[in-house]
PDB file of C-alpha atoms in Angstrom:
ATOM      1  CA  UNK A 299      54.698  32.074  60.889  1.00 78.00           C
ATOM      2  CA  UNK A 300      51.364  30.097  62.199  1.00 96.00           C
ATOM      3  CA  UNK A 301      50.834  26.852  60.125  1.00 97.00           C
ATOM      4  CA  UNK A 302      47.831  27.579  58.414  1.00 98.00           C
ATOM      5  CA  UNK A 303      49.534  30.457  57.160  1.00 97.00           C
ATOM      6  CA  UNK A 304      52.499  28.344  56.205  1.00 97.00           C
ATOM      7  CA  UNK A 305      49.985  25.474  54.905  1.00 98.00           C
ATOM      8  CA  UNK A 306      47.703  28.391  52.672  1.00 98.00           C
ATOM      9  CA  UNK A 307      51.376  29.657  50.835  1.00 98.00           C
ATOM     10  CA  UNK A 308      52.466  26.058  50.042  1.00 98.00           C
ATOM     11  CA  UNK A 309      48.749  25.430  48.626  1.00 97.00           C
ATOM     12  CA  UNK A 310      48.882  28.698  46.925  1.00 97.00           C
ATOM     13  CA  UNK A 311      52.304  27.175  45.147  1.00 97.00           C
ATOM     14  CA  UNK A 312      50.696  23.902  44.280  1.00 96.00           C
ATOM     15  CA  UNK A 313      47.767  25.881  42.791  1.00 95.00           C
ATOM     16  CA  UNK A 314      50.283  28.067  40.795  1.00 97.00           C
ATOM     17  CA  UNK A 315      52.261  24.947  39.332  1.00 96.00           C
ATOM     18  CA  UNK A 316      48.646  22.986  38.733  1.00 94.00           C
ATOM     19  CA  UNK A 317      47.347  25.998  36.991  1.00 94.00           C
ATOM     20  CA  UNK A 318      50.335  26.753  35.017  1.00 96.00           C
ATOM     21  CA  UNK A 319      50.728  23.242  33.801  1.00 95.00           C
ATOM     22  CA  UNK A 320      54.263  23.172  36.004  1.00 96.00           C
ATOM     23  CA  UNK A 321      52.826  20.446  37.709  1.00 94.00           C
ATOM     24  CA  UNK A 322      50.692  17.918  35.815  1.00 93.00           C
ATOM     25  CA  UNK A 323      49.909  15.010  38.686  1.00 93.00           C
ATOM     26  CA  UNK A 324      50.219  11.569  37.046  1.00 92.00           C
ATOM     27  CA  UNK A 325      47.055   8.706  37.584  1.00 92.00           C
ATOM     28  CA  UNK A 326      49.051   7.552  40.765  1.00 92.00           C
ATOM     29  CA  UNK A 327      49.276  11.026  42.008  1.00 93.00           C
ATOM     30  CA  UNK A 328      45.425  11.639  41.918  1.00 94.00           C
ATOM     31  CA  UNK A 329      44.985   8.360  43.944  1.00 95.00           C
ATOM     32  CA  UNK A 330      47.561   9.037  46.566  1.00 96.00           C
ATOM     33  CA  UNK A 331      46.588  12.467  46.892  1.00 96.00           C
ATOM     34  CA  UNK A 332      42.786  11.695  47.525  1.00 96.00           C
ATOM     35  CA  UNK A 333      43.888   8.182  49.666  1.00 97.00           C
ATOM     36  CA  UNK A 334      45.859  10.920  51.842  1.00 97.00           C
ATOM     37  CA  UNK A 335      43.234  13.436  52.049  1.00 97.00           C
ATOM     38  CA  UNK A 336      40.925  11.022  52.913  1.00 97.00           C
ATOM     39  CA  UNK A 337      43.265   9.745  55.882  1.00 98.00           C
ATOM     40  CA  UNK A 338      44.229  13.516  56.849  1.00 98.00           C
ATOM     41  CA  UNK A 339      40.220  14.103  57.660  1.00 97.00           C
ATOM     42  CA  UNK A 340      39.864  10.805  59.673  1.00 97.00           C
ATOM     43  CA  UNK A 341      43.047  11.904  61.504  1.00 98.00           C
ATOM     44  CA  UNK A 342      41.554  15.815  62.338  1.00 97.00           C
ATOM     45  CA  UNK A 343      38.058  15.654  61.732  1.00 95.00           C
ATOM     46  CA  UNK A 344      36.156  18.866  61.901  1.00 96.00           C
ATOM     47  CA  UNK A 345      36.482  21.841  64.472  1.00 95.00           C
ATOM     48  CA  UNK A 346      33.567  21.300  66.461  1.00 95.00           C
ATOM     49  CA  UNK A 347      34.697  17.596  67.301  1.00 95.00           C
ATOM     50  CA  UNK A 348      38.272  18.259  67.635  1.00 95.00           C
ATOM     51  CA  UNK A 349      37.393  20.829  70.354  1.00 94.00           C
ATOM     52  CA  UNK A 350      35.890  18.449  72.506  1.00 96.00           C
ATOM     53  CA  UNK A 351      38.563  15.764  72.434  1.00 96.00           C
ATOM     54  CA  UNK A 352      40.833  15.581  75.418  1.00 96.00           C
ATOM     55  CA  UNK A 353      44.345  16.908  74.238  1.00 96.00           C
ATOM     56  CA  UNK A 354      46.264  13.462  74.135  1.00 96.00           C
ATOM     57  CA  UNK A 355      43.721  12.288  71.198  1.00 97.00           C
ATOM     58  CA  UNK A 356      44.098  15.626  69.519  1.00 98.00           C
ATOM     59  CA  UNK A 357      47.677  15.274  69.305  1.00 98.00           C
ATOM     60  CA  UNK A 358      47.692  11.628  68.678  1.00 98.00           C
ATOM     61  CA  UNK A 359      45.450  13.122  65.830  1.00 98.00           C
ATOM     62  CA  UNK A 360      48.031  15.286  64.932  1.00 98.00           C
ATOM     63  CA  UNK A 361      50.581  12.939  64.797  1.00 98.00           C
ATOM     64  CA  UNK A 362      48.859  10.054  62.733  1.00 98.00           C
ATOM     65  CA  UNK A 363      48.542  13.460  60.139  1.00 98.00           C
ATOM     66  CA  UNK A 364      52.177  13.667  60.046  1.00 98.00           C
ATOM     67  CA  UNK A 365      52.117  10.280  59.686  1.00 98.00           C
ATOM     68  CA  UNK A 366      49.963  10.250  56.804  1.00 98.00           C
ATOM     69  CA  UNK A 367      51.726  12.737  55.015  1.00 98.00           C
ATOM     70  CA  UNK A 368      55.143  11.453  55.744  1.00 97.00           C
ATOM     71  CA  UNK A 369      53.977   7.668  54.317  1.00 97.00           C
ATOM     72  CA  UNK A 370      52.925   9.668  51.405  1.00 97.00           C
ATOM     73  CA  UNK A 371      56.170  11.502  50.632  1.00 97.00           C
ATOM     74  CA  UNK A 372      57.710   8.348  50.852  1.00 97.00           C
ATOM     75  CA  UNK A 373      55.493   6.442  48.012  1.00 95.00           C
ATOM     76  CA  UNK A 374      55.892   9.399  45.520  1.00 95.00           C
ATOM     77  CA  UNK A 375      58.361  11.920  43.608  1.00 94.00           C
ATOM     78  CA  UNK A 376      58.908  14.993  41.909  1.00 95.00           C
ATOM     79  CA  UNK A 377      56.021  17.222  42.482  1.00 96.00           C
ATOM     80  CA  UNK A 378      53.756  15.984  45.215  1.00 96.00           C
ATOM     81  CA  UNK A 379      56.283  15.112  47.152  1.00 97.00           C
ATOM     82  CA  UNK A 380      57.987  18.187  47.532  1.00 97.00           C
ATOM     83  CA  UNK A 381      54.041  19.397  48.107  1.00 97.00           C
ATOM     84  CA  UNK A 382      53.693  17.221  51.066  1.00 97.00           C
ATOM     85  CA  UNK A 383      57.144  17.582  52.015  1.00 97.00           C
ATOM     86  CA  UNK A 384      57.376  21.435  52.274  1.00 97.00           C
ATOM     87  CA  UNK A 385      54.060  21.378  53.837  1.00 97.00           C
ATOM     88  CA  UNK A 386      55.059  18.459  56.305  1.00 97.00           C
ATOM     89  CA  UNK A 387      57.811  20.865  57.336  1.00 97.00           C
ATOM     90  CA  UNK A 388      56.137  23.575  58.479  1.00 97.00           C
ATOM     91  CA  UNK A 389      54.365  21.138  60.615  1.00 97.00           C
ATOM     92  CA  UNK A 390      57.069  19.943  62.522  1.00 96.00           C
ATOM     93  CA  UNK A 391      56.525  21.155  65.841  1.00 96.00           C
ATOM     94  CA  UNK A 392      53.784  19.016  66.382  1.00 97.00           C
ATOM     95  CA  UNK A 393      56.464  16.083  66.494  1.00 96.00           C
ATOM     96  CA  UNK A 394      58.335  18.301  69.706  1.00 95.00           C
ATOM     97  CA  UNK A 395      54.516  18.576  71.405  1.00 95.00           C
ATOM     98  CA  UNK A 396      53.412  16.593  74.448  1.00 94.00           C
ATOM     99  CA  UNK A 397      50.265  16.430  76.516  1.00 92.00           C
ATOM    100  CA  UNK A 398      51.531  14.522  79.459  1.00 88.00           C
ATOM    101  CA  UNK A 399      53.729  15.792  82.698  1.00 83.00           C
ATOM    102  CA  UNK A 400      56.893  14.746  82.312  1.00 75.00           C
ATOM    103  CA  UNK A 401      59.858  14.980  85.238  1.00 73.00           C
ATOM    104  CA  UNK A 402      62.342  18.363  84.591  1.00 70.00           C
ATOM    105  CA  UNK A 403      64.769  17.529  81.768  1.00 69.00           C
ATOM    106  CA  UNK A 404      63.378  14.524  81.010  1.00 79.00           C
ATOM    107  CA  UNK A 405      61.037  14.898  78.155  1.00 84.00           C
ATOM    108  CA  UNK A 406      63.618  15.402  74.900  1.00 88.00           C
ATOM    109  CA  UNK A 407      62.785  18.963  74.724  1.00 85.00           C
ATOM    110  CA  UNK A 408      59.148  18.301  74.112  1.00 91.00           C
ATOM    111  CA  UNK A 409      56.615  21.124  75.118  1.00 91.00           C
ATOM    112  CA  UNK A 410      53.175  20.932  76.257  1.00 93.00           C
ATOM    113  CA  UNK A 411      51.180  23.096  72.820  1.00 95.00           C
ATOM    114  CA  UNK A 412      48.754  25.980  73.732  1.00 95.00           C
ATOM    115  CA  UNK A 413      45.201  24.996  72.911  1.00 94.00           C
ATOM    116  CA  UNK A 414      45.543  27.768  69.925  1.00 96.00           C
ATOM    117  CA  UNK A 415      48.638  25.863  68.746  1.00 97.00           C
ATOM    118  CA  UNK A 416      46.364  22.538  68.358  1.00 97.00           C
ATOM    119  CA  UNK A 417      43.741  24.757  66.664  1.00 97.00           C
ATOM    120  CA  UNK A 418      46.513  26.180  64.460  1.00 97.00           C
ATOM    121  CA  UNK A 419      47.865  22.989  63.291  1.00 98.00           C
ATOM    122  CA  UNK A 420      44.480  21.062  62.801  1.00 98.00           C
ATOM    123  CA  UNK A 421      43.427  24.016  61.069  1.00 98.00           C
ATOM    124  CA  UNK A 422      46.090  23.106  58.767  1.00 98.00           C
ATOM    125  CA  UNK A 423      45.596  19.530  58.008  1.00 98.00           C
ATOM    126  CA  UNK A 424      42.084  20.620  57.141  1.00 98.00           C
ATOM    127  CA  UNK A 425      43.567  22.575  54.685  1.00 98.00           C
ATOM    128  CA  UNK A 426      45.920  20.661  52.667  1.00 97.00           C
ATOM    129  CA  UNK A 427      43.086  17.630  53.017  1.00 98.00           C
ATOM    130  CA  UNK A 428      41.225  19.917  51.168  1.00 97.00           C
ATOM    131  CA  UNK A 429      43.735  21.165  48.731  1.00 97.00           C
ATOM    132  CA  UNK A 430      44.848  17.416  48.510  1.00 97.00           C
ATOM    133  CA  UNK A 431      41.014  16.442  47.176  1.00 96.00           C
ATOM    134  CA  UNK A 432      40.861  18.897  44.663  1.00 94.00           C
ATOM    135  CA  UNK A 433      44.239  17.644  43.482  1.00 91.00           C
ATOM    136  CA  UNK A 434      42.704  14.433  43.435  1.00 86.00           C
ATOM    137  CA  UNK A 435      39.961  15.458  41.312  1.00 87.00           C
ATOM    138  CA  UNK A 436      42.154  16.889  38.713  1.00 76.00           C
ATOM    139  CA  UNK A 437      41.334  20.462  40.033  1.00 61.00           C
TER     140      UNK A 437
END
């Protein structure tokens, strides 16, 4: 499964739980949630921009994402932490990514992404940046 399409079904279940009342996101919540959002966008701005970047700042990008949503997870519990967590997951592979050469065998299994796999996975941060400000809002 692509990551957006990963990141849409975890934003679909956070929209479920939100509209059901499952989830009810405490004062702290909202303020993490937009403070992450807001550091998700700096870290993958739009598509335009992130096209024209050489690939070592779009994965740095990437990274400082994960980053984000990891320092997140780890401020939080219950409900918007298993959010971030789940989604966090399905962005793993960004972590086994590299840009550089490396010798044979010496890279820790890292693997140079496809251009559409950089797409795919800013593509996603957009996404839950976006789900993560309506959250914020109370929405």
């Amino acid at each position: 499964m692509d990551m957006v399409t990963a990141a849409e079904r975890v934003i679909q279940e956070a929209q479920r739980q939100l509209a059901k009342g499952e989830w009810e996101p405490v004062t702290g919540d909202l303020a993490l949630a937009r403070e992450t959002a807001a550091a998700l966008a700096v870290a993958v701005g739009p598509t335009d921009v992130q096209e024209k970047l050489p690939r070592i700042d779009r994965l740095a990008g990437l990274r400082e994402a994960l980053a984000a949503l990891a320092v997140t997870v780890a401020r939080t519990h219950g409900h918007l932490a298993w959010f971030l967590a789940d989604a966090s997951s399905h962005l793993a592979p960004v972590l086994h990514w590299r840009v550089q050469d490396g010798p044979a065998g010496s890279s820790f299994g890292a693997v140079p992404p496809a251009d559409s796999d950089l797409a795919d996975a800013e593509a996603a941060i957009r996404l839950l940046a976006a789900a993560l400000t309506r959250t914020g809002q109370g929405t």
